[in-house]
Each structure stands twice: as C-alpha cells, then as structure tokens.
Short mmCIF file of C-alpha atoms in Angstrom, two decimals:
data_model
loop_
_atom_site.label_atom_id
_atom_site.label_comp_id
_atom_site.label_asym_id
_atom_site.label_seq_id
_atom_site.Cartn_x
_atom_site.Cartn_y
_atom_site.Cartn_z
CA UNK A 1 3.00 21.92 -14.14
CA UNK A 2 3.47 18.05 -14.73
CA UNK A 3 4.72 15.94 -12.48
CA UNK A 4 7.63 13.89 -13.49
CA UNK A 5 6.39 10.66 -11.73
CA UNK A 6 2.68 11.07 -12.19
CA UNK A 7 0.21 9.03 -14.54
CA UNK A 8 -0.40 10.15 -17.52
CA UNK A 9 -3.55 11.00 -19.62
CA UNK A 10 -5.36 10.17 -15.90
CA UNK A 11 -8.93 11.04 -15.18
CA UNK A 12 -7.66 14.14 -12.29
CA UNK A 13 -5.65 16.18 -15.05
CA UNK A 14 -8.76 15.52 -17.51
CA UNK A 15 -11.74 16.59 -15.24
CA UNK A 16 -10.36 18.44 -11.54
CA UNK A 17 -9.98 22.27 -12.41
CA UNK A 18 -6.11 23.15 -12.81
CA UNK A 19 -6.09 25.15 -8.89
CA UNK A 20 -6.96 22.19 -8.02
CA UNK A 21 -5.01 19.56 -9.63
CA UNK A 22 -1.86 20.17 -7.04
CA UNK A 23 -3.85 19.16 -4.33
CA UNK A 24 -5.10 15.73 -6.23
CA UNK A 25 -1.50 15.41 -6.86
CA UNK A 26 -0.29 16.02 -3.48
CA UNK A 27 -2.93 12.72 -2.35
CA UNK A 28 -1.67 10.39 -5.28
CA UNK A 29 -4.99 10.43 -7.19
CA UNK A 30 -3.45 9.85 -10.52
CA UNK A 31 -1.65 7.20 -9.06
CA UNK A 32 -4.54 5.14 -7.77
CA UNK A 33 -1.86 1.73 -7.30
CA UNK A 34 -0.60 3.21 -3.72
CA UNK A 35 -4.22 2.98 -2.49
CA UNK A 36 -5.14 -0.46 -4.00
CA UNK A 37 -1.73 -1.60 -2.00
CA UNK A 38 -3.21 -0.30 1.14
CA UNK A 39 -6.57 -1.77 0.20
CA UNK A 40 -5.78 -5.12 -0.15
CA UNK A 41 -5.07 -6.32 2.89
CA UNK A 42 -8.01 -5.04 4.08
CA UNK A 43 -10.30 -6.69 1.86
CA UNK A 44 -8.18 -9.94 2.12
CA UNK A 45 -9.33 -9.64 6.15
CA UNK A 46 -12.73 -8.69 5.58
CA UNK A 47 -13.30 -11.57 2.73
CA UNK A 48 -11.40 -13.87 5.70
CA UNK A 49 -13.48 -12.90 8.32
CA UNK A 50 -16.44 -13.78 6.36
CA UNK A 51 -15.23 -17.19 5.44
CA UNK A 52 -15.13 -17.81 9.40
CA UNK A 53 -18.26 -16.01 10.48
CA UNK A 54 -20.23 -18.58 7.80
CA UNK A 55 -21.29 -15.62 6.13
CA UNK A 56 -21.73 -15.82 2.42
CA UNK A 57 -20.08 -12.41 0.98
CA UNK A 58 -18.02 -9.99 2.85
CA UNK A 59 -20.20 -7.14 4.36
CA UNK A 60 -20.66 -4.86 1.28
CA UNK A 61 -20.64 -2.14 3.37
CA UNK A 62 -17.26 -2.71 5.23
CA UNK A 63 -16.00 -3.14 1.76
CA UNK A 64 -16.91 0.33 0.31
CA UNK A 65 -15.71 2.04 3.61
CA UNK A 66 -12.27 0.32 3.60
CA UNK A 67 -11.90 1.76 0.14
CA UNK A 68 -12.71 5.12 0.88
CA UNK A 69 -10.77 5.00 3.77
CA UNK A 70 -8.13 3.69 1.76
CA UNK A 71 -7.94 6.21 -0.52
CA UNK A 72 -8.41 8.90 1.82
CA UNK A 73 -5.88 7.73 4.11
CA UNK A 74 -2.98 7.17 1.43
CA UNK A 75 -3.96 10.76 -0.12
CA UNK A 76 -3.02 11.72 3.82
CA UNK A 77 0.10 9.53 4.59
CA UNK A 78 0.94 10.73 0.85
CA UNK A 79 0.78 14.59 1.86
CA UNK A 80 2.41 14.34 5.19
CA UNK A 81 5.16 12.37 3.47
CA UNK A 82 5.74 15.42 0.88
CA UNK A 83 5.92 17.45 3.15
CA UNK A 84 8.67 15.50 5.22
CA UNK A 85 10.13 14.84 2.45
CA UNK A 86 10.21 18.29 0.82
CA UNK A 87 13.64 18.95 0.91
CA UNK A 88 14.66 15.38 0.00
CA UNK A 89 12.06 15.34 -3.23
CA UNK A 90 13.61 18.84 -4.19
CA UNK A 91 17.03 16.97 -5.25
CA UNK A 92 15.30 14.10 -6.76
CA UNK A 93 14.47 14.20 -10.45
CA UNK A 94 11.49 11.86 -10.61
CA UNK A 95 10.01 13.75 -7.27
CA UNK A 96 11.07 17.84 -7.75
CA UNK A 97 8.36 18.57 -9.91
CA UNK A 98 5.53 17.43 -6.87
CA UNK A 99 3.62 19.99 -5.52
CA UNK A 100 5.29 21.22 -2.66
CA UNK A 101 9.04 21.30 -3.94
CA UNK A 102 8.05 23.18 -7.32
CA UNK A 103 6.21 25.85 -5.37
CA UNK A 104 2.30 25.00 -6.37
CA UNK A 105 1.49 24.66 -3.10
CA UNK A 106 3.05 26.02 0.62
CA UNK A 107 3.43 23.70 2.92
CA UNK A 108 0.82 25.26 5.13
CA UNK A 109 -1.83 24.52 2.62
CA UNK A 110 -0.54 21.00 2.63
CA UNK A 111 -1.00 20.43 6.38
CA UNK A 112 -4.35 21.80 5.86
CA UNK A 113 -5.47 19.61 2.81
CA UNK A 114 -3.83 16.66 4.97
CA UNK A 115 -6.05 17.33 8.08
CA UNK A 116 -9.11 17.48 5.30
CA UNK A 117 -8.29 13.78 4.15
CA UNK A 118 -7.46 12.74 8.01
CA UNK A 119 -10.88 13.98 8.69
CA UNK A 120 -12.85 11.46 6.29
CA UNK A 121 -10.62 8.98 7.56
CA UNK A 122 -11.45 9.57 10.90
CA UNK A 123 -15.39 9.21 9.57
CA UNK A 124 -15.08 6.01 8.01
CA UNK A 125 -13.33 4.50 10.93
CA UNK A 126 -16.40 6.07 13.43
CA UNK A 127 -18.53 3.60 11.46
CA UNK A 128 -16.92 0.20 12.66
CA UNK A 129 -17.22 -1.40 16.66
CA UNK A 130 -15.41 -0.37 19.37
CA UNK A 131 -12.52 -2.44 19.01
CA UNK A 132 -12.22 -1.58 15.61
CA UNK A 133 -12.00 1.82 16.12
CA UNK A 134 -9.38 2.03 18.89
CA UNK A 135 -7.25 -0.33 16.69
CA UNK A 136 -7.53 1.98 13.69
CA UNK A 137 -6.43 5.04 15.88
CA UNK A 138 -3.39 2.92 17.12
CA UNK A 139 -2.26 2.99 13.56
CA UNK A 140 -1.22 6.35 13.38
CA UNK A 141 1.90 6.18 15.29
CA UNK A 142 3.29 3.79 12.71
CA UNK A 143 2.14 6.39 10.36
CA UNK A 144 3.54 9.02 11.81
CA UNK A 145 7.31 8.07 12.24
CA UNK A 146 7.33 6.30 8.58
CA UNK A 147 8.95 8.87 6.42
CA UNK A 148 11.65 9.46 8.84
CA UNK A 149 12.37 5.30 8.50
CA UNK A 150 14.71 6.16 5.65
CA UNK A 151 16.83 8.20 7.38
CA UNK A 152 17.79 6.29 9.76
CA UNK A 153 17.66 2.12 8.66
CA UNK A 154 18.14 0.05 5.55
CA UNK A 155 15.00 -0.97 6.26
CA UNK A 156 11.70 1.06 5.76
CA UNK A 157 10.11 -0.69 3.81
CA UNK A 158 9.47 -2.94 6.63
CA UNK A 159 7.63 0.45 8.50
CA UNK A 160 5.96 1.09 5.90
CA UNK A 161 4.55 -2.81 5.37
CA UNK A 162 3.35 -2.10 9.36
CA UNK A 163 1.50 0.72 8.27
CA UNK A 164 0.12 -0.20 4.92
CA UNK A 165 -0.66 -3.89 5.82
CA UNK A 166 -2.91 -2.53 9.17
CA UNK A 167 -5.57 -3.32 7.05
CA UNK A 168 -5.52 -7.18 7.43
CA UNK A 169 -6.28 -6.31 11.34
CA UNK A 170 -8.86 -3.93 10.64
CA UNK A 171 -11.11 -6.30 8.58
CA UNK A 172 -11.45 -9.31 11.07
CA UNK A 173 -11.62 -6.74 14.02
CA UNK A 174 -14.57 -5.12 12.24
CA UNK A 175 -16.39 -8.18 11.99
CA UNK A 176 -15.06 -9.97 15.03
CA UNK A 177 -14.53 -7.29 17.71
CA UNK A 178 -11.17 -8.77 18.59
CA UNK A 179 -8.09 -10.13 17.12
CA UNK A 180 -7.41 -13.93 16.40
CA UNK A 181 -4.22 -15.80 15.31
CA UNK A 182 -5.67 -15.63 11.74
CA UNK A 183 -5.63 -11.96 11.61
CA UNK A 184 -2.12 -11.64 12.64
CA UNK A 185 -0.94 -14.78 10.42
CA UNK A 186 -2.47 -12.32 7.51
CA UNK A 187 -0.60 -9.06 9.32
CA UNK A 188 2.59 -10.70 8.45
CA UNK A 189 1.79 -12.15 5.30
CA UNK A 190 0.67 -8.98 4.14
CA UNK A 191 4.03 -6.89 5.47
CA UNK A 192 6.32 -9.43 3.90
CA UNK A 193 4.51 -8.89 0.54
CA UNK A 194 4.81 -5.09 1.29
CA UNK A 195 8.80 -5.29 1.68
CA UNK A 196 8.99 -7.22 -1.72
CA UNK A 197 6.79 -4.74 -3.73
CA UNK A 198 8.36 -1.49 -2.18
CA UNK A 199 12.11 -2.76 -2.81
CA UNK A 200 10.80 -3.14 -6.16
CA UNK A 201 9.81 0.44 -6.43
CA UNK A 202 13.18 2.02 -4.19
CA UNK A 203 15.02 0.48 -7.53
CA UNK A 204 14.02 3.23 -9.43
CA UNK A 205 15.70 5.91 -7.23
CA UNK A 206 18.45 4.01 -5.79
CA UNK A 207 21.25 6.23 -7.57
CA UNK A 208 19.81 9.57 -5.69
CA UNK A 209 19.20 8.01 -3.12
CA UNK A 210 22.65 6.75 -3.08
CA UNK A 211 23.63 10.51 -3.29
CA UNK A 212 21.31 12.19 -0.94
CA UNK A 213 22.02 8.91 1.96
CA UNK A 214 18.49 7.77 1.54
CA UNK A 215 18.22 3.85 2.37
CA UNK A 216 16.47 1.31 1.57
CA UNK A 217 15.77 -2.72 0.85
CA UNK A 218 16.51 -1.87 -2.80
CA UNK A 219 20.40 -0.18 -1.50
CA UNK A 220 21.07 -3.15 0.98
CA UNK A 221 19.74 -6.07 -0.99
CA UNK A 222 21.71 -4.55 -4.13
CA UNK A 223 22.84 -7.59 -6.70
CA UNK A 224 21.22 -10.09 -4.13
CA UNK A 225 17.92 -8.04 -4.68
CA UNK A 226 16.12 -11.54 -7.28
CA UNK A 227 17.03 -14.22 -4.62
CA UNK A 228 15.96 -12.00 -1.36
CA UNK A 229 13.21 -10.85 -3.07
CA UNK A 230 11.79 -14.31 -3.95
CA UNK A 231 12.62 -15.15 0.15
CA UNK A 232 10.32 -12.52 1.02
CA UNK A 233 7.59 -13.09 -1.71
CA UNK A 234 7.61 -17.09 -0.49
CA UNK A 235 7.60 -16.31 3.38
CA UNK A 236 4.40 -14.16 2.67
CA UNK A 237 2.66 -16.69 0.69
CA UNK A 238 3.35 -19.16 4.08
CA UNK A 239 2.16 -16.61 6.43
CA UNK A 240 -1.03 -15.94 4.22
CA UNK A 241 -1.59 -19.70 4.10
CA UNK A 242 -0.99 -20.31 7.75
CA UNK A 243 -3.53 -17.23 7.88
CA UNK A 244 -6.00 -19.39 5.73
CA UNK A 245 -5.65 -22.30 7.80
CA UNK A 246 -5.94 -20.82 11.24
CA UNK A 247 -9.10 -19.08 9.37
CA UNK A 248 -10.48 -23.01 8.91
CA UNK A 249 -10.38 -21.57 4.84
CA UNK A 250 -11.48 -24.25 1.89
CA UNK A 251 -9.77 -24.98 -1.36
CA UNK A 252 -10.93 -21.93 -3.27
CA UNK A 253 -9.10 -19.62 -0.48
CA UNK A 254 -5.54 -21.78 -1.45
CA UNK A 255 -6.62 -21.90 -5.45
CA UNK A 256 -6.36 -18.20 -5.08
CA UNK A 257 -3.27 -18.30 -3.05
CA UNK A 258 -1.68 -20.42 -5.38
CA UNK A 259 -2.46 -17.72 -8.23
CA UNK A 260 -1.06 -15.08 -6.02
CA UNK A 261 1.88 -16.72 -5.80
CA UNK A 262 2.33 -17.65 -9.48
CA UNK A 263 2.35 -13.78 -9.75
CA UNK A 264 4.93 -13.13 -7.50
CA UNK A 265 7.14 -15.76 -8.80
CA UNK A 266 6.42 -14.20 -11.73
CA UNK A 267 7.60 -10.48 -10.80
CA UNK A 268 10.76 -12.16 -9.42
CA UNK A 269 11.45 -13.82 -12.93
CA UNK A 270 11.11 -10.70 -14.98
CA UNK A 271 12.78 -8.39 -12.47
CA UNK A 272 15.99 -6.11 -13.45
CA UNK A 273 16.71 -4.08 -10.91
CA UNK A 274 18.76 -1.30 -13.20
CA UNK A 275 15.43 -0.67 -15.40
CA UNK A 276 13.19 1.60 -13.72
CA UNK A 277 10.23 1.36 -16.33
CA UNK A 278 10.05 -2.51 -15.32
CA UNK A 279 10.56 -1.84 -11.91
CA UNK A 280 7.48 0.32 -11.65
CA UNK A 281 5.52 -2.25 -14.01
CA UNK A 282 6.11 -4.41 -11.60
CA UNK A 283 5.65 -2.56 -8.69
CA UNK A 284 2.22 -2.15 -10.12
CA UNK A 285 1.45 -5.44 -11.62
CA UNK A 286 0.66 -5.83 -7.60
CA UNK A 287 -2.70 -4.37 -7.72
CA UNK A 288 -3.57 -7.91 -9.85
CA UNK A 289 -1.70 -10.46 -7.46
CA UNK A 290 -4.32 -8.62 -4.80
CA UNK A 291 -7.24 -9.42 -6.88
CA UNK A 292 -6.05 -13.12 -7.43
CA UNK A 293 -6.01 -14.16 -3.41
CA UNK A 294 -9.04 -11.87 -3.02
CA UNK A 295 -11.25 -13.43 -5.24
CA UNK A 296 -10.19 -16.63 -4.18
CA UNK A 297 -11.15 -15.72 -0.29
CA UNK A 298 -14.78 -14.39 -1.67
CA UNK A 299 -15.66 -17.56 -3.84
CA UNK A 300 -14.39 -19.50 -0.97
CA UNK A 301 -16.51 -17.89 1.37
CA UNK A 302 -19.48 -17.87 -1.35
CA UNK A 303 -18.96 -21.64 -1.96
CA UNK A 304 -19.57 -22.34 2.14
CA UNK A 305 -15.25 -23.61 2.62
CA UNK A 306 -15.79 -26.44 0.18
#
C-alpha cells in the first residue's frame, strides 16, 4: 500500500523487500528531511566545538555517529509517534494510509521495531564521554511527552524544537565534557528555527486538525503566520550568532550565518500558508539553510577563526 504522504520513486520502495517496506515507512526512511532536521543542530555543535577546541575539522567520527544516531532516533520518535497518534492519523487523509492505521502493521510490532531503533541509538550514544552520555539519556523525557503536546497547547512545536534541537548540546558536550554558554546560545537558536519550520509544515493539515482539535503554531498564528514567522526565523539567527560569538567564531562562521538567514528570509517571502505543496517545499528547503551555516562553521574552523 502507498502512503499518501510518503516520497515518491524513493530508494526504500525500490530496493527493501515489500514485508518490509511498512516498517521503513513506520521510521520515515523515504522521508530522509525529518532526520537531516534533527541532524543539524548537531553538526552545527560539533563543527562549533571544533572552532573553539583549535581543532581543524570536526571529529569525523562524532560526525558519522550523530548521523546514525540521527536517523535511528527519528525512525524511533517517528514510530512511537504513530503509534500515539494512531487514532488521530486514522481520520487524517494525508496520514490514514501509514502503517499502523491501514492495518500493515499491529501496534505490537511497532513497539517492537521502535525498541530495535532505540537500541542503536542507545549504541551510538555509549560511544561519547560521560557527560555526553547522561545528557543524551536526559533527552528522552522530552521525547517521550512530545506527541501528546498537541493535545493539550497551541504550542508543540516548541516541544518538539526541545527535542529535535538536543543535538546542539550533544555536540559541544561530546567534545567538551560539559556545557558552555555557547552551547545553549545554539540550543535556542536551533529551537526557534524548529518552531518556524514545523508551523510551516502544521499548514498543510490545519483544516483536520481544525476538525479533530489538534493545535498547533500553524492554528494560532493563522493570517499572522508571514510576520510571526519571520520573528521567529530572525530571533534564531540572533541566538545562533550570540552562539558564534560566545564560541570566539571568525568571519566564515557569520558568512555562513548570513546565508542561512538569506534562506529563511527567503521561505518567509514565498510562503502561502493555504498551499500545502509549497508549504512542504518549504518545510524541506530546510535541509539546505542547514548546510549553509554548517559549512560556514567547518571552513571557519578549517581557516583557524580568521
């Protein structure tokens, strides 16, 4: 069965055997922009943290673990939300075809596949210090009470930017050991940029969700949704500078800064909140504002904060 909301013509419905397809449906894998979003802020931390260490290049090696990690960690959060959200996705057009409401998989196979992701996780994070560890563990209760968010504020997209924008912790902590003001100026940075993307996204659904009593950003901000948005998108650029100047960053860290936020100036332009196709265009189109301030942190780190 297809999935109403899932990427087309992707690798996982040309190559994974069909028994197995639900399952790589259930974790997103088609839809690889959910773990790039949680990846970012990750890298944006590590590439930081390397800036201020002196060192050359983020460690390679925390690099490849934060994106497994990433993408075994959304495929969880991804499953545990279907299956919280079973009944919800069941009267939603774009989401009753998923796995668990259409009957391809029980719900008790879904806890299981979701402890299987959990587990690799849980490996990846083993590999880090200490400190690094306990503060990826303290994640989870974030996690944990995000899909219920929308049931009970207009506002969880700001629960989810906790969760999802852990990352920019996680990178200076695994080079560092502890936590410095840079690290958090990035934390917030990272979840204001989160609530601007993911009210993007809630456009598409906001009629059912309107229905079923869902909320979200995208029902509260309404008509206001272009000017609130670009609030958001220029309060995260300040927090991710203030992040690069508590970091002691050089010009090539605020070059790519500046890019980043020609993009989301640029998402805020084109945005019309009662076309879904943009909406999730430019929902997307976030995977490349990531690269821009990314790159921008590595050549600033590989040019010795010029």
């Amino acid at each position: 069965m297809t999935v109403a909301d899932a990427v087309r013509g992707h690798w996982a419905d040309r190559f994974i055997p069909p028994g197995l397809r639900p399952y790589a449906r259930l974790s997103r894998l088609e839809r690889p922009i959910g773990w790039w979003l949680l990846l970012w802020p990750c890298w944006w931390s590590a590439a930081l943290a390397a800036g201020a260490s002196g060192a050359r290049w983020p460690d390679p090696w925390h690099l490849v673990l934060f994106m497994i990690g990433a993408i075994a960690m959304r495929g969880a959060g991804c499953t545990y939300n279907d299956i919280v959200d079973r009944d919800i996705d069941d009267k939603v057009a774009r989401t009753r075809s998923r796995p668990i409401p259409s009957g391809q998989v029980s719900v008790t196979q879904a806890k299981l596949f979701m402890v299987l992701q959990a587990l690799i996780g849980f490996l990846v994070l083993v590999q880090f210090n200490g400190f690094a560890i306990l503060l990826g563990i303290a994640s989870l209760g974030v996690v944990a009470i995000y899909p219920f968010m929308k049931r009970i504020t207009d506002w969880p997209q700001f629960v989810l930017g906790l969760a999802f924008s852990w990352g920019a912790l996680m990178g200076w902590a695994a080079v560092f050991g502890r936590l410095d003001g840079a690290a958090f100026a990035l934390y917030a940075g990272a979840i204001l940029w989160t609530i601007g993307y993911d009210t993007i996204y809630a456009h598409q659904d906001k009629e059912d969700d309107a229905i079923l009593g869902v909320r979200s950003t995208a029902r509260l901000f309404g008509r206001a949704t272009r000017p609130l948005l670009a609030l958001f998108f220029l309060a995260a650029v300040i927090a991710l500078g203030l992040a690069c100047r508590l970091a002691g960053a050089g010009m090539a860290a605020y070059g790519g800064l500046v890019l980043f936020a020609a993009h989301l100036a640029w998402q805020v332009v084109r945005i019309d909140i009662d076309d879904p196709d943009l909406c999730l265009m430019l929902f997307r189109a976030n995977r490349d504002a990531g690269w821009l301030f990314f790159l921008g942190l590595v050549a600033d780190a590989a040019l010795g904060r010029l």
